[in-house]
Coordinates of C-alpha atoms and ligand atoms in Angstrom, one line a residue:
M209 CA 161.8 34.5 118.0
C210 CA 164.0 34.2 114.7
G211 CA 162.0 34.7 111.5
I212 CA 162.4 31.5 108.8
V213 CA 161.1 31.1 105.2
G214 CA 161.8 28.6 102.3
Y215 CA 160.6 28.4 99.0
I216 CA 160.9 24.9 96.4
G217 CA 159.3 25.8 93.1
P218 CA 160.1 27.6 89.5
A219 CA 160.3 30.6 90.0
D220 CA 163.8 32.8 91.5
A221 CA 164.5 31.5 95.3
K222 CA 166.0 34.2 95.7
H223 CA 163.9 37.4 95.3
I224 CA 161.3 35.4 97.0
L225 CA 163.8 34.2 100.4
L226 CA 164.5 37.9 101.0
D227 CA 160.6 39.3 100.4
G228 CA 160.2 37.2 103.6
L229 CA 162.6 37.9 105.2
R230 CA 161.9 41.5 104.3
K231 CA 158.3 40.6 106.3
L232 CA 159.6 38.8 108.7
E233 CA 162.0 41.3 110.2
Y234 CA 160.1 42.0 113.1
R235 CA 161.1 38.8 113.9
G236 CA 164.0 39.3 114.5
Y237 CA 166.6 41.5 112.4
D238 CA 170.6 41.0 114.0
S239 CA 171.5 38.5 111.4
A240 CA 170.6 37.5 108.0
G241 CA 171.1 34.6 105.4
L242 CA 170.4 32.7 103.0
A243 CA 170.8 29.4 101.4
I244 CA 170.9 28.6 97.6
Q245 CA 170.7 25.9 95.7
Q246 CA 172.4 26.3 92.5
A247 CA 174.1 24.7 89.7
G248 CA 174.6 20.8 92.2
E249 CA 176.1 23.6 95.0
L250 CA 175.0 25.2 98.3
A251 CA 175.5 29.2 97.8
I252 CA 175.2 30.4 101.1
R253 CA 175.1 34.1 101.4
K254 CA 175.0 35.6 105.3
R255 CA 175.8 39.3 107.4
Q256 CA 175.6 40.7 110.5
G257 CA 172.7 43.2 110.6
K258 CA 169.3 44.1 109.1
I259 CA 168.7 42.5 105.9
D260 CA 169.5 45.5 103.4
R261 CA 173.3 44.0 104.3
L262 CA 172.3 40.6 103.2
A263 CA 170.7 41.9 100.0
G264 CA 174.1 44.1 99.4
E265 CA 176.1 40.8 99.6
L266 CA 173.9 39.5 96.8
D267 CA 174.1 42.3 94.5
L268 CA 178.2 41.6 95.1
A269 CA 177.5 37.9 94.4
P270 CA 174.8 37.6 93.0
V271 CA 173.3 33.4 93.1
E272 CA 170.6 31.6 91.5
G273 CA 168.0 28.8 92.1
M274 CA 164.6 27.2 92.4
V275 CA 165.1 25.9 95.7
G276 CA 166.2 27.4 99.1
I277 CA 166.4 28.4 102.7
G278 CA 166.3 31.9 104.2
H279 CA 166.6 33.1 108.3
T280 CA 166.5 36.5 109.6
R281 CA 168.4 36.0 113.5
W282 CA 167.0 37.3 116.7
A283 CA 170.0 35.6 119.0
T284 CA 170.2 32.9 121.7
H285 CA 173.2 31.5 121.3
G286 CA 176.4 33.6 120.4
A287 CA 176.1 37.0 119.5
P288 CA 175.2 38.5 116.3
S289 CA 178.3 37.8 114.0
D290 CA 178.7 36.5 110.2
D291 CA 179.9 33.0 111.6
N292 CA 176.2 32.7 113.6
A293 CA 173.7 33.8 110.8
H294 CA 172.3 31.2 109.2
P295 CA 171.9 28.4 107.6
H296 CA 174.6 26.7 109.2
V297 CA 176.1 24.0 107.0
D298 CA 176.8 20.0 107.8
C299 CA 180.9 19.7 107.1
A300 CA 180.8 18.1 104.1
G301 CA 178.8 21.5 103.4
R302 CA 176.3 19.6 101.4
M303 CA 172.7 20.6 103.8
A304 CA 171.9 23.6 105.4
V305 CA 169.7 24.4 108.1
V306 CA 168.0 27.0 110.0
H307 CA 166.4 27.2 112.9
N308 CA 164.1 29.3 115.0
G309 CA 164.0 27.9 119.4
I310 CA 166.4 26.7 121.8
I311 CA 168.0 23.8 122.1
E312 CA 168.6 22.6 125.8
N313 CA 170.9 20.2 125.4
Y314 CA 172.9 21.4 122.5
L315 CA 176.4 21.8 124.6
A316 CA 176.5 17.9 125.1
L317 CA 174.8 16.7 121.6
R318 CA 177.9 19.4 120.9
E319 CA 180.8 17.7 122.4
S320 CA 179.4 14.4 121.4
L321 CA 179.8 15.5 117.6
E322 CA 183.0 16.8 117.9
G323 CA 184.1 13.7 119.7
R324 CA 183.5 11.9 116.7
G325 CA 185.6 14.6 114.5
H326 CA 182.3 17.2 113.4
Q327 CA 184.2 21.0 113.2
F328 CA 181.9 23.7 114.2
R329 CA 182.4 27.5 112.9
S330 CA 179.8 29.1 114.9
E331 CA 178.6 29.4 118.3
T332 CA 175.0 28.6 117.6
D333 CA 173.2 25.8 119.1
T334 CA 171.7 25.4 115.7
E335 CA 174.5 24.0 113.8
V336 CA 174.4 21.0 115.9
F337 CA 171.6 20.2 113.6
A338 CA 173.5 19.9 110.8
H339 CA 175.9 17.7 111.9
L340 CA 173.3 15.7 114.2
I341 CA 171.6 15.1 111.1
E342 CA 174.6 13.9 108.9
S343 CA 175.8 11.7 111.2
H344 CA 172.3 10.1 110.8
Y345 CA 172.8 10.2 106.8
A346 CA 172.8 6.5 105.0
G347 CA 171.1 8.0 102.0
D348 CA 167.8 9.2 103.0
L349 CA 167.4 12.5 104.0
Y350 CA 163.8 12.2 105.9
A351 CA 165.2 9.5 107.9
A352 CA 168.0 11.6 109.0
V353 CA 166.0 14.2 110.0
V354 CA 163.4 11.6 112.5
A355 CA 166.5 10.6 114.3
A356 CA 168.4 13.9 115.3
L357 CA 165.3 15.7 116.2
R358 CA 164.2 12.7 119.1
E359 CA 168.0 13.4 120.2
V360 CA 166.9 17.0 120.6
V361 CA 165.5 18.1 124.0
G362 CA 163.8 22.3 123.3
S363 CA 162.1 24.4 121.0
Y364 CA 162.2 24.1 117.1
A365 CA 161.2 25.1 113.9
L366 CA 163.0 23.9 111.6
V367 CA 164.2 23.7 107.6
V368 CA 166.6 21.5 105.7
M369 CA 167.9 21.2 103.1
S370 CA 170.3 19.1 101.1
L371 CA 171.9 18.5 97.6
D372 CA 171.7 14.4 98.1
A373 CA 167.5 15.7 98.0
P374 CA 167.6 18.7 95.6
D375 CA 164.0 18.5 94.6
T376 CA 162.6 18.4 98.7
L377 CA 162.7 20.8 101.3
I378 CA 162.0 19.0 105.1
A379 CA 160.5 21.1 107.9
A380 CA 159.2 20.3 111.6
R381 CA 158.1 22.0 114.5
Q382 CA 158.0 21.7 118.0
H383 CA 157.3 24.3 119.7
S384 CA 157.9 27.3 117.5
P385 CA 155.9 28.4 114.3
L386 CA 155.7 27.3 110.8
I387 CA 153.3 27.5 108.1
L388 CA 153.5 25.9 105.4
G389 CA 152.3 28.1 101.9
H390 CA 150.8 25.9 99.0
G391 CA 151.2 27.6 95.2
E392 CA 151.1 26.5 91.6
Q393 CA 153.7 23.5 91.3
E394 CA 155.4 25.9 94.3
Q395 CA 155.5 25.4 98.1
F396 CA 156.3 28.1 100.6
I397 CA 158.2 27.4 104.9
A398 CA 157.8 29.9 106.6
S399 CA 157.1 31.0 110.6
D400 CA 154.5 33.5 110.2
V401 CA 152.3 33.9 107.1
P402 CA 153.2 37.8 105.8
A403 CA 156.1 35.9 104.9
V404 CA 154.0 34.1 102.0
L405 CA 151.2 36.2 101.7
A406 CA 152.4 38.0 98.5
Y407 CA 152.1 34.7 97.0
T408 CA 149.3 32.4 98.6
R409 CA 146.2 32.4 101.0
K410 CA 146.7 29.0 101.4
V411 CA 148.1 28.0 104.1
T412 CA 148.5 24.6 106.6
Y413 CA 149.6 25.2 110.3
L414 CA 152.3 22.4 111.1
Q415 CA 151.6 21.4 114.7
N416 CA 154.1 19.9 117.1
G417 CA 156.1 16.9 116.8
E418 CA 155.2 16.6 112.7
V419 CA 157.4 16.6 110.2
A420 CA 156.6 18.1 106.7
V421 CA 158.7 16.9 103.4
L422 CA 158.2 19.3 100.6
N423 CA 158.3 19.1 97.0
R424 CA 157.3 20.8 94.1
D425 CA 153.9 19.4 93.3
G426 CA 153.2 19.2 97.2
V427 CA 153.7 18.2 100.7
R428 CA 153.7 15.3 103.2
I429 CA 153.2 15.7 107.0
T430 CA 153.9 12.6 109.1
R431 CA 154.1 13.0 113.4
L432 CA 157.7 11.7 114.7
D433 CA 157.0 8.6 114.4
G434 CA 156.1 8.3 110.8
T435 CA 151.9 8.1 110.9
E436 CA 151.1 10.2 108.5
V437 CA 149.0 13.4 108.9
S438 CA 145.6 15.0 107.1
R439 CA 145.2 18.5 107.6
D440 CA 143.3 21.0 106.5
I441 CA 144.6 24.1 104.2
S442 CA 143.2 27.1 105.6
I443 CA 142.5 30.4 103.2
V444 CA 144.0 33.7 105.5
A445 CA 142.1 36.4 105.3
W446 CA 144.2 38.9 106.9
D447 CA 145.5 41.6 104.7
A448 CA 149.6 42.6 104.9
A449 CA 149.5 45.1 107.6
A450 CA 147.1 42.8 110.2
A451 CA 149.2 39.9 109.0
E452 CA 152.6 41.1 110.1
K453 CA 150.3 41.2 113.4
G454 CA 149.3 38.0 113.9
G455 CA 146.4 39.6 112.9
Y456 CA 145.8 41.9 116.5
K457 CA 145.6 45.1 115.2
H458 CA 148.8 46.7 117.0
F459 CA 152.5 45.0 118.3
M460 CA 151.6 46.1 122.2
L461 CA 148.1 43.9 121.6
K462 CA 150.5 40.6 120.3
E463 CA 153.1 41.0 122.6
I464 CA 150.7 40.9 125.4
N465 CA 149.9 37.7 123.9
E466 CA 152.6 36.2 123.1
Q467 CA 153.2 36.0 127.3
P468 CA 152.3 32.2 127.5
T469 CA 155.1 31.2 125.2
A470 CA 158.3 34.2 126.2
L471 CA 157.3 33.0 129.5
E472 CA 157.6 28.9 128.7
E473 CA 161.1 29.8 126.6
T474 CA 162.3 32.3 129.7
L475 CA 162.0 29.1 131.9
R476 CA 163.3 26.2 129.5
G477 CA 166.1 24.0 130.7
R478 CA 166.0 26.5 133.7
I479 CA 165.0 23.9 136.2
S480 CA 165.5 20.1 136.7
E481 CA 164.1 17.5 135.3
D482 CA 162.6 16.2 138.5
G483 CA 161.3 19.5 139.4
A484 CA 163.8 20.1 142.1
Q485 CA 166.6 21.8 140.9
I486 CA 167.0 25.6 139.5
T487 CA 169.9 25.9 136.6
L488 CA 171.6 29.0 135.8
P489 CA 175.0 28.1 133.7
G490 CA 174.7 31.9 133.1
L491 CA 175.1 33.0 136.0
K492 CA 179.0 32.7 136.5
L493 CA 179.5 32.5 140.1
S494 CA 182.1 29.8 141.8
P495 CA 180.5 28.5 145.1
A496 CA 183.1 31.0 146.7
Q497 CA 181.6 34.0 145.6
L498 CA 178.0 32.9 145.5
S499 CA 178.6 32.5 149.0
A500 CA 180.8 35.2 149.7
I501 CA 178.3 38.3 148.4
S502 CA 177.2 40.3 151.4
R503 CA 174.3 42.2 149.0
V504 CA 172.3 42.9 146.1
L505 CA 172.0 46.0 143.8
I506 CA 169.7 45.9 140.9
I507 CA 169.9 48.9 138.5
A508 CA 167.1 49.7 135.7
C509 CA 165.1 52.1 134.1
G510 CA 161.3 52.5 133.9
T511 CA 159.1 49.1 133.5
A512 CA 162.9 46.9 133.7
Y513 CA 163.0 48.6 137.8
H514 CA 159.7 47.2 138.4
A515 CA 160.9 44.3 138.0
G516 CA 164.1 45.3 140.1
L517 CA 161.7 46.1 142.4
V518 CA 160.1 42.4 142.6
G519 CA 163.3 41.2 142.6
K520 CA 164.1 42.8 145.7
Y521 CA 161.2 41.6 147.5
A522 CA 162.2 37.4 146.0
I523 CA 165.7 37.8 146.7
E524 CA 165.7 39.2 149.7
Q525 CA 162.6 36.7 151.2
L526 CA 164.2 33.6 149.7
A527 CA 167.8 34.5 149.4
R528 CA 168.4 36.0 152.5
L529 CA 169.9 39.0 151.4
P530 CA 169.8 42.4 151.4
V531 CA 168.6 44.0 148.1
E532 CA 169.2 47.9 146.6
I533 CA 167.5 49.4 144.0
D534 CA 167.8 52.5 142.2
V535 CA 166.7 54.2 139.1
A536 CA 169.8 54.7 137.1
S537 CA 170.0 57.9 136.5
E538 CA 170.1 58.1 140.2
L539 CA 173.0 55.8 140.8
R540 CA 175.4 57.6 138.8
Y541 CA 175.0 60.5 140.4
R542 CA 175.3 59.3 144.2
D543 CA 178.1 57.5 144.8
P544 CA 176.9 54.4 146.3
I545 CA 178.8 51.7 148.7
I546 CA 179.7 48.7 146.2
D547 CA 182.2 46.3 146.5
E548 CA 183.7 43.1 146.1
G549 CA 180.7 41.7 148.1
T550 CA 177.9 43.2 145.6
L551 CA 175.7 41.5 143.0
A552 CA 174.9 43.7 141.1
I553 CA 171.7 43.0 139.2
V554 CA 171.6 45.4 135.8
I555 CA 168.2 44.4 134.1
S556 CA 167.5 46.2 130.6
Q557 CA 165.6 44.9 128.1
S558 CA 166.7 46.5 125.2
G559 CA 171.0 46.6 126.9
E560 CA 171.2 49.8 125.3
T561 CA 169.5 51.9 128.0
A562 CA 172.4 55.0 128.9
D563 CA 171.4 55.3 132.0
T564 CA 171.6 51.6 133.1
Q565 CA 174.8 51.4 131.1
A566 CA 176.3 54.2 133.5
G567 CA 175.1 52.1 136.3
L568 CA 176.6 48.8 135.1
H569 CA 180.3 50.8 134.4
E570 CA 180.2 52.1 138.1
A571 CA 179.2 49.1 139.8
R572 CA 181.8 47.0 137.4
D573 CA 184.7 49.9 137.9
K574 CA 184.0 49.7 141.7
G575 CA 184.8 45.5 141.6
A576 CA 181.3 44.4 142.0
H577 CA 180.0 41.1 140.1
V578 CA 177.7 42.0 137.1
L579 CA 174.6 40.2 136.7
A580 CA 172.8 41.6 133.0
V581 CA 169.2 40.6 132.7
T582 CA 168.7 41.3 129.0
N583 CA 166.8 40.4 125.4
V584 CA 168.7 40.8 123.7
V585 CA 172.0 38.8 122.6
G586 CA 175.0 40.6 121.8
S587 CA 173.8 43.8 123.3
S588 CA 175.6 46.6 125.4
V589 CA 175.1 45.6 128.6
D590 CA 175.3 42.1 127.8
R591 CA 178.4 42.5 126.0
D592 CA 179.8 45.0 129.3
A593 CA 178.7 41.9 132.4
D594 CA 180.1 39.7 134.1
S595 CA 177.2 37.2 133.8
V596 CA 173.7 37.3 131.9
L597 CA 170.5 36.0 132.2
Y598 CA 168.6 36.5 128.8
T599 CA 165.0 37.3 129.0
Y600 CA 163.6 34.6 125.8
A601 CA 160.7 37.2 125.1
G602 CA 161.6 37.4 121.3
P603 CA 161.5 41.2 119.6
E604 CA 159.6 43.6 121.7
I605 CA 158.3 46.2 118.7
A606 CA 155.5 48.0 121.2
V607 CA 157.6 50.6 123.1
A608 CA 155.2 49.9 126.3
S609 CA 157.1 47.6 127.2
T610 CA 155.0 43.8 128.6
K611 CA 156.4 40.4 127.4
A612 CA 159.6 41.6 128.6
Y613 CA 158.5 42.9 131.5
T614 CA 156.5 39.4 132.8
T615 CA 159.9 37.7 131.8
Q616 CA 162.2 39.4 133.6
L617 CA 159.6 38.9 136.3
M618 CA 160.7 35.2 135.9
V619 CA 164.3 36.1 135.4
M620 CA 163.7 37.7 138.9
Y621 CA 162.6 34.4 140.6
L622 CA 164.5 32.0 139.0
T623 CA 167.5 34.2 140.3
A624 CA 166.2 34.3 143.9
L625 CA 165.2 30.7 144.1
Y626 CA 168.8 29.5 143.0
L627 CA 170.7 32.0 145.3
A628 CA 168.2 30.2 147.7
Q629 CA 169.3 26.5 146.7
E630 CA 172.9 27.6 146.3
R631 CA 173.4 29.3 149.8
G632 CA 170.8 27.1 151.6
T633 CA 168.3 29.9 153.0
M634 CA 165.2 27.9 152.0
P635 CA 164.1 24.0 152.9
D636 CA 164.1 22.3 149.9
E637 CA 160.7 20.8 150.0
A638 CA 159.5 24.4 150.6
R639 CA 161.9 25.8 147.0
I640 CA 160.3 21.9 145.3
Q641 CA 157.1 24.1 146.1
L642 CA 157.8 27.6 145.0
I643 CA 159.5 25.4 141.2
D644 CA 156.2 23.7 140.9
A645 CA 154.0 27.5 141.3
V646 CA 156.8 29.1 139.0
R647 CA 155.6 26.4 136.3
R648 CA 152.2 26.6 136.0
I649 CA 153.1 30.6 135.8
P650 CA 152.2 30.7 131.2
S651 CA 149.5 28.4 131.4
Q652 CA 148.1 30.8 134.2
T653 CA 148.6 33.7 132.1
Q654 CA 147.1 31.7 129.1
T655 CA 143.7 31.4 131.4
I656 CA 143.7 35.2 132.1
L657 CA 144.1 35.8 128.2
E658 CA 141.2 33.8 127.5
G659 CA 139.1 36.4 129.6
Q660 CA 140.6 39.6 127.8
E661 CA 136.9 40.3 126.8
A662 CA 135.9 41.0 130.5
I663 CA 138.7 44.1 130.9
H664 CA 137.9 45.0 127.6
S665 CA 134.7 46.1 128.7
L666 CA 135.4 47.9 132.3
A667 CA 138.8 50.1 129.9
D668 CA 135.0 51.9 128.6
R669 CA 134.6 53.1 132.1
F670 CA 138.0 55.3 131.7
D671 CA 136.4 56.9 128.0
E672 CA 135.3 60.0 130.2
I673 CA 138.1 60.2 133.5
H674 CA 141.2 62.1 133.5
S675 CA 143.3 60.3 136.1
S676 CA 143.1 57.8 137.8
L677 CA 145.0 55.4 141.3
F678 CA 146.5 52.2 141.2
L679 CA 147.2 50.9 144.5
G680 CA 148.9 48.0 145.9
R681 CA 151.3 46.3 148.8
G682 CA 154.1 44.9 149.8
V683 CA 155.4 42.5 146.7
N684 CA 152.1 44.3 144.8
F685 CA 153.2 47.7 145.2
P686 CA 155.7 47.5 142.0
T687 CA 152.5 46.4 140.1
A688 CA 151.1 49.6 141.4
L689 CA 153.8 51.1 139.8
E690 CA 153.4 49.3 136.4
G691 CA 149.7 49.6 136.3
A692 CA 149.7 52.8 136.4
L693 CA 153.2 53.3 133.9
K694 CA 150.9 51.2 131.1
L695 CA 148.7 53.1 131.5
K696 CA 149.5 56.7 131.8
E697 CA 152.4 56.2 128.9
I698 CA 149.3 54.7 126.1
S699 CA 146.6 56.4 127.0
Y700 CA 148.1 59.9 128.6
I701 CA 145.6 59.2 131.1
H702 CA 147.0 60.5 134.5
A703 CA 147.4 57.5 136.3
E704 CA 149.6 57.2 140.0
G705 CA 151.0 53.8 141.5
Y706 CA 151.2 54.5 145.0
A707 CA 151.8 51.7 148.4
A708 CA 148.2 51.2 149.6
G709 CA 149.6 52.5 152.9
E710 CA 150.8 55.6 152.3
M711 CA 147.5 56.8 150.4
K712 CA 146.5 59.3 153.4
H713 CA 149.3 60.6 153.4
G714 CA 148.5 63.0 150.4
P715 CA 147.1 61.1 147.0
I716 CA 143.4 60.3 148.8
A717 CA 142.8 64.3 148.0
L718 CA 142.1 63.3 144.7
I719 CA 139.6 60.4 144.8
T720 CA 136.4 61.4 143.3
P721 CA 134.1 59.8 141.2
Q722 CA 135.6 60.3 138.2
C723 CA 139.5 59.5 139.8
P724 CA 138.8 55.1 139.6
T725 CA 141.4 53.7 141.6
V726 CA 142.7 50.3 140.2
A727 CA 143.8 48.1 143.4
V728 CA 145.0 44.5 143.6
A729 CA 144.5 42.9 146.6
V730 CA 145.1 39.6 146.0
P731 CA 145.6 36.8 149.2
G732 CA 148.6 36.5 151.4
G733 CA 150.0 39.3 154.4
V734 CA 148.5 42.2 152.8
Y735 CA 145.4 41.4 151.7
D736 CA 143.3 43.1 155.1
K737 CA 145.4 45.8 154.8
M738 CA 144.6 45.8 150.9
L739 CA 140.6 45.7 151.4
S740 CA 140.9 48.4 154.5
N741 CA 142.5 50.9 152.1
I742 CA 139.4 49.7 149.1
K743 CA 137.1 50.6 151.8
E744 CA 139.0 53.9 152.3
V745 CA 138.3 54.4 149.0
K746 CA 135.1 53.7 149.1
A747 CA 134.2 56.2 151.7
R748 CA 135.1 58.6 149.8
A749 CA 132.9 57.8 147.1
G750 CA 135.9 56.6 144.7
H751 CA 135.0 54.3 142.1
V752 CA 137.7 50.9 142.8
I753 CA 138.0 48.2 140.4
A754 CA 140.4 45.4 142.0
V755 CA 142.2 42.9 140.9
G756 CA 141.8 40.1 143.6
A757 CA 142.2 35.9 142.9
E758 CA 139.5 33.0 141.7
G759 CA 137.4 32.2 144.2
D760 CA 137.6 35.0 146.7
G761 CA 134.7 35.6 148.1
E762 CA 135.1 38.8 149.8
L763 CA 136.5 41.3 147.6
H764 CA 133.3 42.0 145.4
K765 CA 131.5 43.2 148.4
Y766 CA 133.9 46.0 148.5
A767 CA 135.2 47.2 145.0
D768 CA 132.7 48.1 142.5
D769 CA 134.5 45.5 139.6
V770 CA 136.7 42.6 140.3
I771 CA 139.3 41.1 137.6
R772 CA 140.4 37.7 138.5
I773 CA 143.7 36.1 138.0
P774 CA 144.2 32.7 139.2
R775 CA 145.5 31.6 142.6
T776 CA 149.7 31.1 143.1
V777 CA 151.6 31.8 146.2
E778 CA 152.3 35.7 146.7
L779 CA 155.3 36.6 145.9
F780 CA 154.7 35.8 141.9
T781 CA 151.4 37.9 141.7
P782 CA 152.7 40.3 140.2
V783 CA 153.4 38.0 137.3
L784 CA 149.7 37.6 137.2
A785 CA 148.5 40.6 138.0
A786 CA 150.4 42.7 135.9
V787 CA 148.6 41.0 132.2
P788 CA 144.8 42.6 133.3
L789 CA 146.5 45.3 134.1
Q790 CA 148.3 45.5 131.2
L791 CA 145.3 44.9 129.1
L792 CA 142.9 47.8 130.9
A793 CA 145.8 50.1 129.8
Y794 CA 146.2 48.7 126.1
Y795 CA 141.9 49.0 125.8
C796 CA 141.6 52.5 127.4
A797 CA 144.4 53.5 125.3
D798 CA 142.5 51.4 121.7
N799 CA 138.9 53.9 123.4
L800 CA 140.4 56.4 122.9
G801 CA 142.1 56.3 119.7
M802 CA 145.7 56.9 120.7
D803 CA 148.8 56.0 118.7
I804 CA 149.6 52.9 120.5
D805 CA 152.7 51.3 119.7
Q806 CA 154.7 54.3 119.0
P807 CA 152.8 56.9 121.7
R808 CA 153.9 60.2 122.1
N809 CA 157.4 62.0 123.3
L810 CA 158.8 58.0 123.4
A811 CA 161.2 56.2 122.3
K812 CA 161.6 52.2 122.4
S813 CA 165.3 52.3 123.8
V814 CA 166.6 55.0 125.2
T815 CA 170.6 55.4 124.5
V816 CA 171.6 59.3 125.8
E817 CA 171.3 60.6 129.1
Ligands
F6R1180 C1 157.9 51.2 129.2 C2 159.1 50.9 129.7 C3 160.7 51.5 129.2 C4 161.6 50.9 129.5 C5 162.6 51.8 129.9 C6 163.9 50.9 129.8 O1 156.5 50.6 128.9 O2 159.0 50.6 128.0 O3 160.2 52.5 130.5 O4 160.9 50.1 130.3 O5 162.9 52.6 129.0 O6 163.9 50.2 128.4 P1 165.0 48.9 128.6 O7 164.6 48.0 129.2 O8 165.5 48.6 127.5 O9 166.5 49.2 129.2

């Protein structure tokens, strides 16, 4: 998730681009840059770091012009650096591009372009666009962009500017957002509305597969096959603060609603076209190393630890490897048994959590191969690990982790399936069925989000309560822990996550009508056991909110309220079950008027022990 801005008109482009980038900084902030047409040349300024560093560079080396493009980056390919910052230019330095998204076939395209003499200056997938368009250019920029887009597989929001078409910007969209803003004799382009709101409220939302050609006096939109598209202009009614949150009241709610896209991005390029194989180039283990692994050790904190707990179930079940898991703050003080046969998986959204980093170093120093699962390219755990698998969730701003968690779960499933595939621990047919189920998760998540109003109403029940229990078993024991963590950290209502079978060893004493129980009871090996636990709660006059599967005709006979999630295989239910629990926590906290995005005493990244 990066931020893109483009401008063509009569005003000072630098000012408009910088202003727009600042409004989009929530989309990414590891580097920023812009390209402006200045006296027949492309003036490029780019810097690693926040937008203020770019502004400082522009003070030292000013640029002036009325056509330009800008970018604030959230790295996906290539660490944050001046060279990897956008815009990227072609060999001749006559064309510049900015891009948001992931190009899956960029390595093959890059090799082919290098074979034809193109010189690359960065490690990004984006630079491929600049050279590909250059290779197709024969006097018509629009035709060259379309020809390049036809060769690219992946997601993109792209803006192209060229000295050979000085009065034009060309933009294209496939699975990454782009809006066009319309002013008087000026046009804007941006990843999101806040970047243009100071200048215009008239916008057009570009759709997948569309290309826009912007001139000062208007915009022409076509599909890739050249068919003209006509689209009504929308008038934005939000104020600037709401626009930054995509119209949502809080970043947390926005991020909950971004999960279908985040999960889709995390899957992108990791499943073969025929749906039979998992490909994880980030996991740098040779076949010999893969078969030499004798155990897995997972290290993480908080929500990431809960993702690791689900990972333990998945890896043990599918890849038949023993998995041990530790909260990072405990691992570092217990002299753990780690050797060359250990695959250590370190999970961290930020990649900067101090305890998790210490765990990583301990595992690495003892000879383990360290695989980092992180959302931040170039973070400490990314740099220090042997292998890295990214969760492509985009920046997570709310302190309470939501989209990072579900994408971590997705990476755990992919890792388990990959280990099973490479170690031959499950029949191909069974693996293919699971891959098929994994691919449905993003759209199933969308289905849950479409029913969020019902969860909103349920949350009203929590207005008067001070304590709650979250119960789950098997692979959904971590779901209970995560549901309880979400509720307590943003609503300050005490919530205890428990393995349902353990309830009678203590927490059952808490049950009263004022202490509701949230029970995850989805079809699978422990379903009947969960029903028994729900009955135990009901027998003590407890109120039960169950999370169950669509079409389950039993659950409502026992629970007071039932939240339905789409059916999937039991192992994958934690991703789907997490979403209503996030929404429940969110609406409870909102009803209570809490500071949801920045709960008291908490920090987004815990960089001290
Ligand atoms: C809870 C939450 C925290 C983090 C934990 C680890 O909603 O966000 O529990 O999961 O602080 O952070 P990372 O993943 O950045 O290492």
